[in-house]
mmCIF file of C-alpha atoms in Angstrom:
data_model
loop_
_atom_site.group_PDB
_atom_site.id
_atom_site.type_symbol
_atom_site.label_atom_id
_atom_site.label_comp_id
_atom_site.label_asym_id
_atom_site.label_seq_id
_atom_site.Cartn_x
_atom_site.Cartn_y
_atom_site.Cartn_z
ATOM 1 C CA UNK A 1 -90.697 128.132 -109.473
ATOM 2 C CA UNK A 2 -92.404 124.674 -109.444
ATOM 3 C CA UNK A 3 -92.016 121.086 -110.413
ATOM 4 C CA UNK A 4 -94.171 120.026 -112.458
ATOM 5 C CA UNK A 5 -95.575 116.942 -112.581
ATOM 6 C CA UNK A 6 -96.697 115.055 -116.572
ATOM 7 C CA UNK A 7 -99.778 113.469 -115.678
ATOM 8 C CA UNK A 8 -99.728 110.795 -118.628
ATOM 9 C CA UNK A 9 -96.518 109.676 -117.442
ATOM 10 C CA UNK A 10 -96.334 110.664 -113.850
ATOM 11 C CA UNK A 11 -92.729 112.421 -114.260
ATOM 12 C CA UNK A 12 -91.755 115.154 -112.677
ATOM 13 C CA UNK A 13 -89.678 118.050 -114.058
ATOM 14 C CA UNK A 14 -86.971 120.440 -112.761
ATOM 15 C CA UNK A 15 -88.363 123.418 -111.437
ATOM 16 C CA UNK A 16 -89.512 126.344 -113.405
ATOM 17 C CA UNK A 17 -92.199 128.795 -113.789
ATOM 18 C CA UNK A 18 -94.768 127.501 -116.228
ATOM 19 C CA UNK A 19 -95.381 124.111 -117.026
ATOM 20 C CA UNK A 20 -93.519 122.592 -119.940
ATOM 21 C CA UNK A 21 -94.813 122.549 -123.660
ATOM 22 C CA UNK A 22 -93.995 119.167 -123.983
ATOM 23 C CA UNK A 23 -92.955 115.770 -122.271
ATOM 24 C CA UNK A 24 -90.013 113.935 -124.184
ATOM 25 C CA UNK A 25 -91.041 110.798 -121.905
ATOM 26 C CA UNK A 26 -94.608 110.557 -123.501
ATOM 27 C CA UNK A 27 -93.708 111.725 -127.383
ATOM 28 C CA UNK A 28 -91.093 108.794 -127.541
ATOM 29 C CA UNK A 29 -92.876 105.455 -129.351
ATOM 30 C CA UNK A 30 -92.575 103.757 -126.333
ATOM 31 C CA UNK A 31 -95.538 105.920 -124.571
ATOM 32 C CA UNK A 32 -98.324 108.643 -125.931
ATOM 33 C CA UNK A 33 -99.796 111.760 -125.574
ATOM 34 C CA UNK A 34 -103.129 111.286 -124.347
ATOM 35 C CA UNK A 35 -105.838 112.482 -126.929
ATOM 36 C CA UNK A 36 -106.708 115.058 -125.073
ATOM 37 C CA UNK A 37 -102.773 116.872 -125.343
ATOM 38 C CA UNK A 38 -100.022 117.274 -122.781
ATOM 39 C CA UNK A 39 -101.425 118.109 -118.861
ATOM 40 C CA UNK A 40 -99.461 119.048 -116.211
ATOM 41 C CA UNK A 41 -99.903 118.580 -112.405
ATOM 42 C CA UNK A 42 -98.039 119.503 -109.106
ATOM 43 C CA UNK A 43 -97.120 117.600 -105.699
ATOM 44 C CA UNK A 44 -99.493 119.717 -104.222
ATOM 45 C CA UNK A 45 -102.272 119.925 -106.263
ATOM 46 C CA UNK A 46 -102.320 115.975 -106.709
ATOM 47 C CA UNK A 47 -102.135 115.660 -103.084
ATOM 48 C CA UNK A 48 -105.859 117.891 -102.615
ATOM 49 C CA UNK A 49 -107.414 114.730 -105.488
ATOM 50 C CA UNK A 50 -105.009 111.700 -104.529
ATOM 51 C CA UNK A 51 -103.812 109.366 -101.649
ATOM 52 C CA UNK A 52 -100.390 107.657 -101.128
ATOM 53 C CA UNK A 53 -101.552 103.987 -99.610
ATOM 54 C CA UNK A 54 -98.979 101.058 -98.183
ATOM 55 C CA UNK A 55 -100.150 97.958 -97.788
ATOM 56 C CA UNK A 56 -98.384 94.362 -97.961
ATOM 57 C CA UNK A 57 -97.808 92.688 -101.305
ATOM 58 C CA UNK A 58 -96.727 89.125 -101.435
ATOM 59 C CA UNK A 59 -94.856 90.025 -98.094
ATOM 60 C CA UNK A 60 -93.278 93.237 -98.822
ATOM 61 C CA UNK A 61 -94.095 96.502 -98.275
ATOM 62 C CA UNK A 62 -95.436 98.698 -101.460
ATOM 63 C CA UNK A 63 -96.123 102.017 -102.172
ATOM 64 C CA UNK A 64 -98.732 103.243 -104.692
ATOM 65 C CA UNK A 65 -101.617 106.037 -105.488
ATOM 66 C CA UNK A 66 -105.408 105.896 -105.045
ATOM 67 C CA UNK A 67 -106.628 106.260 -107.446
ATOM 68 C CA UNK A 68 -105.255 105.537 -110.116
ATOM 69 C CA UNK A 69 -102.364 108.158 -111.749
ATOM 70 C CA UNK A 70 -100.575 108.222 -114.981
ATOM 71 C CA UNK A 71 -99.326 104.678 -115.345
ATOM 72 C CA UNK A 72 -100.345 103.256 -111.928
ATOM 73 C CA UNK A 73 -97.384 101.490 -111.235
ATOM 74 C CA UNK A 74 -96.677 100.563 -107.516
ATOM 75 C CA UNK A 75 -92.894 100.707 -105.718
ATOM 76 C CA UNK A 76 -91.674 98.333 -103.057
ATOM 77 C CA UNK A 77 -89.589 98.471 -100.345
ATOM 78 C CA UNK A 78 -86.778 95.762 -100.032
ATOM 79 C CA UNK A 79 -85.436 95.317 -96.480
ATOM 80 C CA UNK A 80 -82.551 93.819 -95.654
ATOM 81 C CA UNK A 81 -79.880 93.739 -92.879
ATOM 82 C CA UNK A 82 -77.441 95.858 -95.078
ATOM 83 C CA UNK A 83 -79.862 98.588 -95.293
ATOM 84 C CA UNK A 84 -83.625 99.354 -97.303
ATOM 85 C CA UNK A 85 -83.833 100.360 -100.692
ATOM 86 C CA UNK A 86 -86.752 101.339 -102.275
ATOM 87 C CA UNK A 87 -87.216 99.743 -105.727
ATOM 88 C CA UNK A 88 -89.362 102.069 -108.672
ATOM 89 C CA UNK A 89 -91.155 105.387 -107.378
ATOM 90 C CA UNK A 90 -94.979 106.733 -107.428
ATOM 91 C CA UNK A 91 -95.680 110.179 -108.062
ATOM 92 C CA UNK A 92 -96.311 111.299 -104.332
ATOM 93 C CA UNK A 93 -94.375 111.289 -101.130
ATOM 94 C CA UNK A 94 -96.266 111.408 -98.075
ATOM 95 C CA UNK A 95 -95.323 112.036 -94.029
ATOM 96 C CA UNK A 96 -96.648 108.497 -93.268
ATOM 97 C CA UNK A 97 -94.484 106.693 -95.741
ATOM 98 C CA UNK A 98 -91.084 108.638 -94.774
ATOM 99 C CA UNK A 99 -92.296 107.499 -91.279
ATOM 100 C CA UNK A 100 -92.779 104.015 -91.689
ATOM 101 C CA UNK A 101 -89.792 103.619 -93.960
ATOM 102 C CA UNK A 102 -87.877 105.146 -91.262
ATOM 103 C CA UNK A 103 -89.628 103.246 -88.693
ATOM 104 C CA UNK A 104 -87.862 99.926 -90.550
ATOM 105 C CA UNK A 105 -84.703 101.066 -90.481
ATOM 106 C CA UNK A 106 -84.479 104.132 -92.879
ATOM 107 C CA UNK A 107 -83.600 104.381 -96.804
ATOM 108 C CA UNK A 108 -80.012 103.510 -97.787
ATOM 109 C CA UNK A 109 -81.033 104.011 -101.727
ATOM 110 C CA UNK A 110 -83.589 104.179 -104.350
ATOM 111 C CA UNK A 111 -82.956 102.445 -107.838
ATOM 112 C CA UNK A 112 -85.547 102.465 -110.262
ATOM 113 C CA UNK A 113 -86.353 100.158 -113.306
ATOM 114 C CA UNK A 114 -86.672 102.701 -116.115
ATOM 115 C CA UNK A 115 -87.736 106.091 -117.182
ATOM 116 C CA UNK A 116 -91.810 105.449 -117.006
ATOM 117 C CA UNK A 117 -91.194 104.974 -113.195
ATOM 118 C CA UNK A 118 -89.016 108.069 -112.354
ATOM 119 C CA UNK A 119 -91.613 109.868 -111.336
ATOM 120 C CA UNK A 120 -90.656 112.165 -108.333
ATOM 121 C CA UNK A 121 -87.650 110.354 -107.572
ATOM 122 C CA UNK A 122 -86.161 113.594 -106.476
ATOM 123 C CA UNK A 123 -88.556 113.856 -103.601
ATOM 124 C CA UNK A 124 -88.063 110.883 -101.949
ATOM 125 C CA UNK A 125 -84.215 110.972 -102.275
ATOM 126 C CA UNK A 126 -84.751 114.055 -100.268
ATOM 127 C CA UNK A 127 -87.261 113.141 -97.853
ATOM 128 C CA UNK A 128 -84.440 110.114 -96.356
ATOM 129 C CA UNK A 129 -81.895 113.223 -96.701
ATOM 130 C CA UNK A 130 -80.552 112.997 -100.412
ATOM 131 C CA UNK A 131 -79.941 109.319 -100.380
ATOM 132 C CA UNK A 132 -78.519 108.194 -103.991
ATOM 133 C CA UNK A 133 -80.985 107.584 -106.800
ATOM 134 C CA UNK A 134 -79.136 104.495 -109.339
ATOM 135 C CA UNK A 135 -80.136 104.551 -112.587
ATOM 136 C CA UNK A 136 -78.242 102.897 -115.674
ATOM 137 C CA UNK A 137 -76.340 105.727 -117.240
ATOM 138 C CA UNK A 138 -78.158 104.421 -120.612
ATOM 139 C CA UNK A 139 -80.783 105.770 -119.814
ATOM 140 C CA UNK A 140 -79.170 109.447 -119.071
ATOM 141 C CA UNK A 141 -81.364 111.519 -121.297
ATOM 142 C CA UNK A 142 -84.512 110.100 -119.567
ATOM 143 C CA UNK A 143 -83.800 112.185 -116.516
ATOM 144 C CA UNK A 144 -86.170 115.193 -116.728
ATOM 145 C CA UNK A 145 -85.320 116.347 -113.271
ATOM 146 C CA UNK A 146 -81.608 116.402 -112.744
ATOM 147 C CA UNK A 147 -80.402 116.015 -109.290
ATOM 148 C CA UNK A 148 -76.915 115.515 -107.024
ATOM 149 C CA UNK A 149 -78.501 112.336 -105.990
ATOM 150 C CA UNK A 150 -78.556 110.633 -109.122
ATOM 151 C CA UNK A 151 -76.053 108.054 -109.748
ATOM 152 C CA UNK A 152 -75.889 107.102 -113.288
ATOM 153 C CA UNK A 153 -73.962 103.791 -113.011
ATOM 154 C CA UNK A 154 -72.323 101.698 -116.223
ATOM 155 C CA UNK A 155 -71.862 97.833 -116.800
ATOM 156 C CA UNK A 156 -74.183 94.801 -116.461
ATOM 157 C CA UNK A 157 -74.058 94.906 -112.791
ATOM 158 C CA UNK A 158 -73.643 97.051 -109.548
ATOM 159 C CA UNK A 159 -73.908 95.107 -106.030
ATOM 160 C CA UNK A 160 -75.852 98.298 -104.042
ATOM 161 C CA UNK A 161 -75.508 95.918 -100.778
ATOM 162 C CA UNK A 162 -74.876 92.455 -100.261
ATOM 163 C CA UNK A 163 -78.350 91.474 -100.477
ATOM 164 C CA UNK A 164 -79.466 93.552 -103.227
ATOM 165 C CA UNK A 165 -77.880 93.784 -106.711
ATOM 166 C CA UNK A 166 -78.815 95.714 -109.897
ATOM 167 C CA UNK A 167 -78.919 94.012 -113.002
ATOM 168 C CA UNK A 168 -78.970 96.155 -116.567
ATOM 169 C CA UNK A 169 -81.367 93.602 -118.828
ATOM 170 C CA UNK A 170 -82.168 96.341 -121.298
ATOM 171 C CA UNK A 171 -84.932 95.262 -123.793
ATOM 172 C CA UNK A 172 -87.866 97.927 -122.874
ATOM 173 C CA UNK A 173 -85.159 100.867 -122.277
ATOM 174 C CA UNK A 174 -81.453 100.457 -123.119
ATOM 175 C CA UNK A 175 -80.925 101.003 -119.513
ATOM 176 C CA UNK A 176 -83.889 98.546 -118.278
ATOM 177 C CA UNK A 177 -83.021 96.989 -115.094
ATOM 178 C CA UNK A 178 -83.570 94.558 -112.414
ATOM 179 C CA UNK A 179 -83.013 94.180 -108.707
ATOM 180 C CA UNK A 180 -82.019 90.737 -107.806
ATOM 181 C CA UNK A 181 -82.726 90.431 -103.720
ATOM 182 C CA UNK A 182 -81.178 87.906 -101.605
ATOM 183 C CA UNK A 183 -83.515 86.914 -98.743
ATOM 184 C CA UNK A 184 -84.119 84.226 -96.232
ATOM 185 C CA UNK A 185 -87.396 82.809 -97.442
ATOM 186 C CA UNK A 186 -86.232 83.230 -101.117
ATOM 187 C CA UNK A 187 -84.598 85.304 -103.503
ATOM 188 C CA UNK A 188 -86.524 87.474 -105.378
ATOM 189 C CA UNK A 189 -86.803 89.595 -108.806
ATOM 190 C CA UNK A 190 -88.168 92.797 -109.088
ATOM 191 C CA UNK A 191 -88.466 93.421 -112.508
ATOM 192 C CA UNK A 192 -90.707 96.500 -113.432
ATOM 193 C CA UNK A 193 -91.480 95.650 -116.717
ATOM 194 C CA UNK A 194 -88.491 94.762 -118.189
ATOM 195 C CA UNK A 195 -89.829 91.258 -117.455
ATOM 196 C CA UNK A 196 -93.267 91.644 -117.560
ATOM 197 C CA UNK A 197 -95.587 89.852 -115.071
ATOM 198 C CA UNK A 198 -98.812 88.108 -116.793
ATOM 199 C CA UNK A 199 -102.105 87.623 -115.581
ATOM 200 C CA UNK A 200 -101.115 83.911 -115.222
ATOM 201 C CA UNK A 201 -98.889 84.840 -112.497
ATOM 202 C CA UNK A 202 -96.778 81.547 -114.289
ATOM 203 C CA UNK A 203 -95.276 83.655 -116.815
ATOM 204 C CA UNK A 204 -93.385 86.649 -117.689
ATOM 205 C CA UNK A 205 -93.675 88.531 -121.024
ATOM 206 C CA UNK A 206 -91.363 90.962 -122.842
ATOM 207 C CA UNK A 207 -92.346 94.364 -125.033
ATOM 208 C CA UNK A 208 -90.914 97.404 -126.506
ATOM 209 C CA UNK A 209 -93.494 99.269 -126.078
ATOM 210 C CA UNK A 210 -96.298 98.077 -124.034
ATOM 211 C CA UNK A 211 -99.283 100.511 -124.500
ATOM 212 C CA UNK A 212 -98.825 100.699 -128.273
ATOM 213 C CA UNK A 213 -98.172 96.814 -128.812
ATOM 214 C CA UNK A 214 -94.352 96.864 -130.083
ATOM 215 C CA UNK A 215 -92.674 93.662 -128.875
ATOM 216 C CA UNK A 216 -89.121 92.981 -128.532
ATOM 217 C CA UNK A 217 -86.853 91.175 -131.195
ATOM 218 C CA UNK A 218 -85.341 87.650 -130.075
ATOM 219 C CA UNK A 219 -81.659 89.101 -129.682
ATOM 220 C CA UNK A 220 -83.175 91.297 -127.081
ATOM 221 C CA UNK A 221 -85.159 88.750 -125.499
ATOM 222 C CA UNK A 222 -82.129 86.325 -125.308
ATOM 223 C CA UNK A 223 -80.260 88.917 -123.992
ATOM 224 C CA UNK A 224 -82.746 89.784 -120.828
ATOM 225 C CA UNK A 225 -82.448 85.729 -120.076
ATOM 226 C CA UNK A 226 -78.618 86.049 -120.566
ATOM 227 C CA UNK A 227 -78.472 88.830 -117.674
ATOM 228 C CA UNK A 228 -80.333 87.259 -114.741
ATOM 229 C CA UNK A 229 -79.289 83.338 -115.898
ATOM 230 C CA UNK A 230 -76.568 83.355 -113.149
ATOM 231 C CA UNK A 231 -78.584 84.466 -110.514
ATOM 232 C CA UNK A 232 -81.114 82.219 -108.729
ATOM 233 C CA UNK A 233 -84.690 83.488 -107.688
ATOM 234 C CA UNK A 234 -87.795 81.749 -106.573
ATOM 235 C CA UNK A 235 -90.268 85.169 -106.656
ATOM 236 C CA UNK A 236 -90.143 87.847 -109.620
ATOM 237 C CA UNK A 237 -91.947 90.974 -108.377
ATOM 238 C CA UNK A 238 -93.834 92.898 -111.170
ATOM 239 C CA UNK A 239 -95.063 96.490 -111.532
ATOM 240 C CA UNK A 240 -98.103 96.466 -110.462
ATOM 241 C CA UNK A 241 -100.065 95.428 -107.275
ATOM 242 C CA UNK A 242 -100.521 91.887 -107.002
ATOM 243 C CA UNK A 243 -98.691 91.099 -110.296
ATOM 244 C CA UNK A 244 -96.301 88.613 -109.205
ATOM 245 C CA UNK A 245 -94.830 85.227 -109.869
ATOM 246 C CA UNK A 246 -94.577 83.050 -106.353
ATOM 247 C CA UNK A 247 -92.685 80.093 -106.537
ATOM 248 C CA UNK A 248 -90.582 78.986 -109.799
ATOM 249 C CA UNK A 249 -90.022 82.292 -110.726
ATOM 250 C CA UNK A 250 -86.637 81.331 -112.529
ATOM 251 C CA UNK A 251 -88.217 78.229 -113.888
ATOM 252 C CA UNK A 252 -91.066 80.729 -115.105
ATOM 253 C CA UNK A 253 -88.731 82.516 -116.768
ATOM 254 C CA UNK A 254 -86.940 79.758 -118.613
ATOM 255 C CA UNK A 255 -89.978 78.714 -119.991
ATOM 256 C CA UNK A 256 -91.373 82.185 -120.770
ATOM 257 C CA UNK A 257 -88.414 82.932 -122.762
ATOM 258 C CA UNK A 258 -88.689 79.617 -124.717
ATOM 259 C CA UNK A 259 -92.297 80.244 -125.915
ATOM 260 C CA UNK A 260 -91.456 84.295 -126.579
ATOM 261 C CA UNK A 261 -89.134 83.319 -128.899
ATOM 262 C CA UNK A 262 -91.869 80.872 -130.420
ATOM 263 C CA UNK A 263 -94.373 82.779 -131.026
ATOM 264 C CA UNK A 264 -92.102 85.800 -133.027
ATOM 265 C CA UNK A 265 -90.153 83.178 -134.935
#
């Protein structure tokens, strides 16, 4: 029995003994098969071709795989005195990351933005000993790899510590979410791509689906701005390495928002 891994999408699936015929992640408008059909992968196997790296981004410590796989995204770490949680997931685990995370204090959680970034969620929940995985229950029939450790939570917000609190924006996925971070040298977003970071680094965009060029309607646009107006943020931390507003990031928003809603009217 093994779990296999979709290697358009970079989610893994509950164990079994052939690969599946199809990925429900990918076939949804949102994503795509690639033209050359459905291909399946292991942890193993992608281990012998790939490379989990860390490395600092804007000051915090991210995870992501070299090279590139599926979607490429990158996850972060957020520390804080209450305990880490480690926001989105890549597609590998590795001996070196479980050590350094554990090095800084452990793994208290994992909460992840939406269903492109699940990945092997599983895997790292069990590397830091089952810890709980928090996704918005919205989002339930995402979950290709059901687990104990998944929490599916309901409402607009869930406080995981008192630094760090979830925030359900949907737009991109009913369950889209944010984690809002409370930190010394300034709050932060990290936002996946429910708020999308652009290559301006000033601005944030918003999409439906971003590889086949749906955007979102205004209603769900004012409704992202609605859920993270009452929290204050000077950084918004996208998906990707080195994708990341620095300074004004609530400002950035603001104004983002206003010419979104421009440009569709």
């Amino acid at each position: 029995m093994t779990c296999f891994i979709c290697m358009q999408c970079g989610v893994q699936f509950a164990k079994r003994d052939t690969p599946p015929e199809r990925c429900p992640v990918c076939e949804d408008e949102r994503q795509y098969v690639r033209w050359e059909g459905q291909a399946w992968t292991t942890a193993r196997e992608l281990a012998d071709s790939h490379n989990l790296v860390m490395r600092e981004d804007a000051g915090v410590l991210a995870f992501g795989i070299e090279p590139r796989f599926a979607i490429g995204q990158r996850a972060l770490l957020a520390e804080t005195p209450h305990g880490n949680v480690l926001w989105d997931c890549v597609s590998m685990v590795s001996d070196e990351a479980v050590a350094e995370i554990t090095r800084r204090g452990g793994l208290q959680a994992i909460a992840i933005s939406h269903s492109h970034y699940y990945s092997v969620m599983v895997d790292w929940s069990e590397a830091f000993g089952g810890v709980p995985i928090y996704l918005h229950s919205d989002d339930r029939q995402w979950i290709m790899r059901p687990h104990p450790s998944i929490v599916s939570w309901e409402g607009e917000t869930l406080a995981i510590n008192p630094s760090l609190t979830l925030i359900r924006c949907g737009g991109h996925f009913a369950g889209g979410q944010v984690l809002h971070w409370k930190r010394g040298r300034g709050n932060a977003l990290l936002a996946g791509d429910i708020l999308q970071v652009v290559p301006t680094r000033r601005h944030v965009s918003f999409m439906y689906s971003y590889p086949n060029h749906i955007p979102l309607n205004a209603a769900a646009v004012r409704k992202i701005a609605a859920a993270v107006e009452p929290f204050d943020f000077d950084d918004i931390y996208g998906a990707w390495w080195n994708t990341n507003v620095i300074g004004g990031g609530k400002q950035a928003v603001a104004v983002s928002v206003d010419r979104y809603l421009a440009a569709i009217a």
